[in-house]
CSV table of C-alpha atoms and ligand atoms in Angstrom, one decimal:
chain,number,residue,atom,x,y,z
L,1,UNK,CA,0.0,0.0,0.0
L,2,UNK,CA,2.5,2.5,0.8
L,3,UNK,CA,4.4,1.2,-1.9
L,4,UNK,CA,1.9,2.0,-4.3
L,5,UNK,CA,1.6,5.2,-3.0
L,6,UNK,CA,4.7,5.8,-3.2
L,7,UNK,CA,4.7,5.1,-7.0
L,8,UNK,CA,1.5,7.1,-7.9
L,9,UNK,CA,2.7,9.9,-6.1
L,10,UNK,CA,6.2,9.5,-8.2
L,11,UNK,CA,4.0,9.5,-11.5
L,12,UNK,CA,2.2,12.6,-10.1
L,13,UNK,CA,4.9,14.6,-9.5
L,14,UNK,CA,6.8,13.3,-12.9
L,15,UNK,CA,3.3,14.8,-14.6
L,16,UNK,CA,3.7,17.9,-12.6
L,17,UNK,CA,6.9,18.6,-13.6
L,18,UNK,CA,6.9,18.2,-17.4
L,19,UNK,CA,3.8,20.5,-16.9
L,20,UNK,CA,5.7,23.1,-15.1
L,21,UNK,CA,8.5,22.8,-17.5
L,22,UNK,CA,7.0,22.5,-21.3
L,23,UNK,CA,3.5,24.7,-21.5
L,24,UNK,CA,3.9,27.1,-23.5
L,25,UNK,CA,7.5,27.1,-24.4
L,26,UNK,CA,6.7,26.9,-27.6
L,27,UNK,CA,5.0,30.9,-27.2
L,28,UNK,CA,8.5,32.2,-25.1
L,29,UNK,CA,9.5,35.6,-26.1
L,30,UNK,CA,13.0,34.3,-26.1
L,31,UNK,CA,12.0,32.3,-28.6
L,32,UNK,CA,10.2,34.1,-30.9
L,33,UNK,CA,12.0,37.3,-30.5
L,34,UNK,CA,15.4,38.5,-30.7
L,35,UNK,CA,17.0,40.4,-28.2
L,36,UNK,CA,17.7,43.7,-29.1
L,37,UNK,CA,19.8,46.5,-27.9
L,38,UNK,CA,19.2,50.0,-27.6
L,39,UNK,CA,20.8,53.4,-26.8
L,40,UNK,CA,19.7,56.4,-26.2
L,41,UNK,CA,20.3,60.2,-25.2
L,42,UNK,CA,17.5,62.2,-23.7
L,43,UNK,CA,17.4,65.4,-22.2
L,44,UNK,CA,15.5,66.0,-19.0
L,45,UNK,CA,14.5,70.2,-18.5
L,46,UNK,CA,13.6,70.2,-14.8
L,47,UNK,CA,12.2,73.6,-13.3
L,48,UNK,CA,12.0,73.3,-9.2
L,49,UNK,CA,10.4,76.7,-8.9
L,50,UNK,CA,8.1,79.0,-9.9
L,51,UNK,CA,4.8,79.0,-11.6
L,52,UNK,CA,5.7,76.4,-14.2
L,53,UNK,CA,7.2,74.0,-11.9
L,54,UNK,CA,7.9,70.7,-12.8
L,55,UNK,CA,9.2,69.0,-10.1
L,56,UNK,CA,8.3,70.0,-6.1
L,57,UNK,CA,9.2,69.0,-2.3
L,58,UNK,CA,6.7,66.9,-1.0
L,59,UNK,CA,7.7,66.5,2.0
L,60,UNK,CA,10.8,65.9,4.9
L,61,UNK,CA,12.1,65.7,7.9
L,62,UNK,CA,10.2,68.2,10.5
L,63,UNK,CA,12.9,70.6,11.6
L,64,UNK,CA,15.2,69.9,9.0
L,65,UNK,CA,16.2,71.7,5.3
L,66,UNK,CA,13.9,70.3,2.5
L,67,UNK,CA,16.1,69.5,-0.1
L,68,UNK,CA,17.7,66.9,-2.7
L,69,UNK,CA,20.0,66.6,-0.6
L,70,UNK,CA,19.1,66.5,2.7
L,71,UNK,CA,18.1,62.8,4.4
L,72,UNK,CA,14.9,62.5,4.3
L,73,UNK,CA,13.8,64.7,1.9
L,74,UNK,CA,10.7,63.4,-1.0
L,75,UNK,CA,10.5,65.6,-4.4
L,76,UNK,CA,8.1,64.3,-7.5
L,77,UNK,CA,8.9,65.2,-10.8
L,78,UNK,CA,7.1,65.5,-14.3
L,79,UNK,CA,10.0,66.9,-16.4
L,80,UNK,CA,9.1,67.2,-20.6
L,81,UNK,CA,12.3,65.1,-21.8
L,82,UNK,CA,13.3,66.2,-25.6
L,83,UNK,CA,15.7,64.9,-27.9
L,84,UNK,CA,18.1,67.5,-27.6
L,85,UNK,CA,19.6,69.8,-24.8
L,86,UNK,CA,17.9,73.1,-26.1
L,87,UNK,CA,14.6,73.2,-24.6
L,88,UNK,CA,13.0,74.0,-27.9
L,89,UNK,CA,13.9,70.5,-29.4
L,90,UNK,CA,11.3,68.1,-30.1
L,91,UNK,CA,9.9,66.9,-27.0
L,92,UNK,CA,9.5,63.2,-26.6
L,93,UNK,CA,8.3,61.7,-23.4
L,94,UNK,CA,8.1,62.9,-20.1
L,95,UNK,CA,9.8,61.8,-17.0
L,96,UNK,CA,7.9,60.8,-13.9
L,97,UNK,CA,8.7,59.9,-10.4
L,98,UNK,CA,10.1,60.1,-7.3
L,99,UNK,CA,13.4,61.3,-6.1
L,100,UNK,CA,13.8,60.5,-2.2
L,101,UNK,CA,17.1,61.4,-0.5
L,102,UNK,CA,18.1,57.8,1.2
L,103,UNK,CA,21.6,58.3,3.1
L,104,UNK,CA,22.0,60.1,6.1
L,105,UNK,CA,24.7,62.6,4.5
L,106,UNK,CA,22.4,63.2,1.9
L,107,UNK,CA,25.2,62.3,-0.5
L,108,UNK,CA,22.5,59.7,-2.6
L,109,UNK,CA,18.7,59.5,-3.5
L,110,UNK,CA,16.8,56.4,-4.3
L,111,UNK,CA,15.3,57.4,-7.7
L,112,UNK,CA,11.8,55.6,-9.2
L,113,UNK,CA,11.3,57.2,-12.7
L,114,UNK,CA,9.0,55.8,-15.8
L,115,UNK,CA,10.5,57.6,-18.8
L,116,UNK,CA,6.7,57.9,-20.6
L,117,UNK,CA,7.4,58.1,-24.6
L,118,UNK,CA,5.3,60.6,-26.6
L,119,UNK,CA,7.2,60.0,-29.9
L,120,UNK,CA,6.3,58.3,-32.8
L,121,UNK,CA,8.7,55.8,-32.5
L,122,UNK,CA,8.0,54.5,-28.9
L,123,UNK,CA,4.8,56.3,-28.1
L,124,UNK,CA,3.0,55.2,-24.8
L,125,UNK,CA,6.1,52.6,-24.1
L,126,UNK,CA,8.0,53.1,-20.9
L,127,UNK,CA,11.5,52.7,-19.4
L,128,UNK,CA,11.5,51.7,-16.0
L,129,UNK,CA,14.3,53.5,-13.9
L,130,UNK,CA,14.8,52.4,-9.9
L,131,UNK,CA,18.3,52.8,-7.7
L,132,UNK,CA,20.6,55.4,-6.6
L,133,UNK,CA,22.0,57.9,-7.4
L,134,UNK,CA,25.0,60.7,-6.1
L,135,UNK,CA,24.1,63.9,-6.0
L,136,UNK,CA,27.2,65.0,-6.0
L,137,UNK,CA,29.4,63.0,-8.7
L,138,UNK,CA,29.3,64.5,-12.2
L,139,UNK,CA,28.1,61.5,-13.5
L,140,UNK,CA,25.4,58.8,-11.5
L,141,UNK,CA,24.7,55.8,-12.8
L,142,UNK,CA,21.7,53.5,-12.2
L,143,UNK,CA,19.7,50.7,-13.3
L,144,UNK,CA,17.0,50.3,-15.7
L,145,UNK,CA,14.7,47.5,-14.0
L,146,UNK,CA,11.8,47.1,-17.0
L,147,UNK,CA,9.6,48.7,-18.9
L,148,UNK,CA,6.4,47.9,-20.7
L,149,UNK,CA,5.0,48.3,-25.2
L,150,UNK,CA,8.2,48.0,-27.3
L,151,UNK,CA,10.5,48.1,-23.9
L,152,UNK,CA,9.3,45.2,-22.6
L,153,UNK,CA,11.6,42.9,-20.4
L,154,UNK,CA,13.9,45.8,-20.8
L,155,UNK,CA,17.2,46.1,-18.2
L,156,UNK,CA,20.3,47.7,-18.4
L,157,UNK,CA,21.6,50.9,-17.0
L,158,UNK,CA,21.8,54.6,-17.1
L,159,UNK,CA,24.0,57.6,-16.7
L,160,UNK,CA,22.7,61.1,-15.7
L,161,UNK,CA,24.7,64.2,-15.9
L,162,UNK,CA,23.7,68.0,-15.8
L,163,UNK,CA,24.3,69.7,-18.7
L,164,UNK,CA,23.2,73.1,-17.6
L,165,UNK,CA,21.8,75.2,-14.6
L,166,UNK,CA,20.0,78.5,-14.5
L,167,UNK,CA,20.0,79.4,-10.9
L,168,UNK,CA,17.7,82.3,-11.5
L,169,UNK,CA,15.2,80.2,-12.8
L,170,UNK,CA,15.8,77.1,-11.1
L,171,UNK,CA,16.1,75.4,-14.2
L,172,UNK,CA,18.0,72.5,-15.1
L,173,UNK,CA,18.9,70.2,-18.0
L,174,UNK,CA,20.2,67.1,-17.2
L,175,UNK,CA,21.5,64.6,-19.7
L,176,UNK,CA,20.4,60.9,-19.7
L,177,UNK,CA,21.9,58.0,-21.5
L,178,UNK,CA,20.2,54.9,-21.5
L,179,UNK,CA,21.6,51.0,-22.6
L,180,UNK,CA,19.0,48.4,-22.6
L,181,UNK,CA,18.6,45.2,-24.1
L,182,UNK,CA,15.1,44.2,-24.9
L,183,UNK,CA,12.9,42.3,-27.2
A,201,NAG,C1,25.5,51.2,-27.4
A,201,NAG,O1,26.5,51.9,-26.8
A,201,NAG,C2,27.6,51.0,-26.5
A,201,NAG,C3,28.6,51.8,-25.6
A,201,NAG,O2,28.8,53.1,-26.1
A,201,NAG,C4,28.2,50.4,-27.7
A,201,NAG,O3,29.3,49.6,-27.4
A,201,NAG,C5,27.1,49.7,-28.5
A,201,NAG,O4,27.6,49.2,-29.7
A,201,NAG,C6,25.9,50.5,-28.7
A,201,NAG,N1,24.8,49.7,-29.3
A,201,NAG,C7,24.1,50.0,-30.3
A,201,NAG,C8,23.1,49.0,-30.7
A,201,NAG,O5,24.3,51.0,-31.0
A,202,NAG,C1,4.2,79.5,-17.5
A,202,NAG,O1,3.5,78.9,-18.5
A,202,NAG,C2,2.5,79.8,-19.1
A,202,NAG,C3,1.6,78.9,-20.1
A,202,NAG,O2,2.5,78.2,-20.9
A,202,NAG,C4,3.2,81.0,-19.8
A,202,NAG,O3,2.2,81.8,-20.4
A,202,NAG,C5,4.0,81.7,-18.8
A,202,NAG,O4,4.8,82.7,-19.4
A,202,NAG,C6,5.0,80.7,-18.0
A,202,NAG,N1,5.6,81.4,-16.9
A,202,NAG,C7,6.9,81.4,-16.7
A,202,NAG,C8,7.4,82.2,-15.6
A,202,NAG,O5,7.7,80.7,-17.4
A,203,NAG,C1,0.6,58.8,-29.3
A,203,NAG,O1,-0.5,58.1,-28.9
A,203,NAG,C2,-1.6,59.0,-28.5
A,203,NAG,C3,-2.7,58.1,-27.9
A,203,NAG,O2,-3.0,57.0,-28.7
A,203,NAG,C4,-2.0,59.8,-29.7
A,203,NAG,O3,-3.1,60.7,-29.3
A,203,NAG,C5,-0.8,60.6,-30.2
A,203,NAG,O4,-1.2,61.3,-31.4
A,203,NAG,C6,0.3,59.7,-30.5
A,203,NAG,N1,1.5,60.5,-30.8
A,203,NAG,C7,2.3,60.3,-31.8
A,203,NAG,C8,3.5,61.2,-32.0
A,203,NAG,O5,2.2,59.3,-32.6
A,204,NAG,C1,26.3,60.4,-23.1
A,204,NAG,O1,26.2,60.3,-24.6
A,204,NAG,C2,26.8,61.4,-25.2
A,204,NAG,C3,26.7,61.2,-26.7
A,204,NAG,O2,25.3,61.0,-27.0
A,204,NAG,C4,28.3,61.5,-24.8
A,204,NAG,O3,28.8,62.7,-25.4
A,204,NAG,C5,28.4,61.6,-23.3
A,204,NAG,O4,29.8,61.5,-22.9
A,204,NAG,C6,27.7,60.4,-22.7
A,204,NAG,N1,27.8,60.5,-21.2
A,204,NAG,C7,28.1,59.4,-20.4
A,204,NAG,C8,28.2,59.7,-19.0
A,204,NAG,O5,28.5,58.4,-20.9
């Protein structure tokens, strides 16, 4: 009896693994698609002040400075990205998120952007952006953890570095390179 058991329960779990292992291979993306790889310089135009404000404190420690670089410290952003660094270039997505000051010196932030396309090319696709970065190196790197329409399964990395900033007007143009591979 427990012999038998033993056996059907073997068979059971021999069906349950070629189940979990071949049922829908034949539909993979891996297989069907071929992994592609793509660059790509965009220009983010970020105004923290005044009536046209893209980007804003939320919020931060009581007591403390409010700022990108003080612990503590939340700002959302919806900067127009364009193609080029003159503000007046073809605009094509938008960049959306969170940018939350995560170490105690306030040297980094933990960033969460989606990188919304507008353009033809990629229009209502997304890039996926999540991890830190220094607010005070020239250059901060961080990942690109997915993304969704013809950036789908997307991962790979990105640089950020400002190009320009109007202290008058608060205004900002930061230049982002992007490497993902994708299907
Ligand atoms: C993307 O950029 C990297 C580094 O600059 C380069 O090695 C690679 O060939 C580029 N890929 C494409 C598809 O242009
Ligand atoms: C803010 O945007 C409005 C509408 O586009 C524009 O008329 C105004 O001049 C802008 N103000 C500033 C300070 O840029
Ligand atoms: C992008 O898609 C939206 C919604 O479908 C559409 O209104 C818009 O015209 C499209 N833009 C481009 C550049 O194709
Ligand atoms: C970003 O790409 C531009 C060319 O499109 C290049 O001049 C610049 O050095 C790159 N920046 C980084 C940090 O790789």
């Amino acid at each position: 009896m427990a012999k038998r058991s033993h056996t059907s329960l073997t068979k059971l779990s021999l069906v349950l693994f070629l189940l979990s292992v071949f049922p829908c291979s034949s539909k993979a993306y891996h297989d069907r698609l071929q992994l592609k790889e793509t660059n790509l310089t965009l220009y983010f135009h970020d105004f923290s002040s005044g009536p046209n404000a893209t980007s804003a404190v939320v919020t931060g420690i009581p007591g403390r400075v409010w700022s990108y670089s003080s612990f503590g410290t939340i700002i959302f952003a919806d900067d127009p990205i364009t193609a080029g660094p003159n503000k007046n270039s073809p605009q094509i997505a938008r960049g959306q998120g969170i940018y939350a000051t995560a170490s105690l010196d306030g040297a980094n932030s933990q960033i969460l952007y989606s990188i919304v396309f507008t353009n033809q090319v990629y229009n209502g696709s997304t890039l996926e952006i999540q991890g830190r970065v220094l607010n005070f190196d020239s250059v901060a790197e961080t990942a690109v953890v997915g993304g969704t329409g013809k950036f789908r399964f997307a991962s790979g990395f990105a640089t950020f570095e400002t190009v320009s900033f109007d202290v008058t007007l608060f205004y900002s143009v930061t230049r982002c390179n992007i490497t993902v591979l994708h299907y």
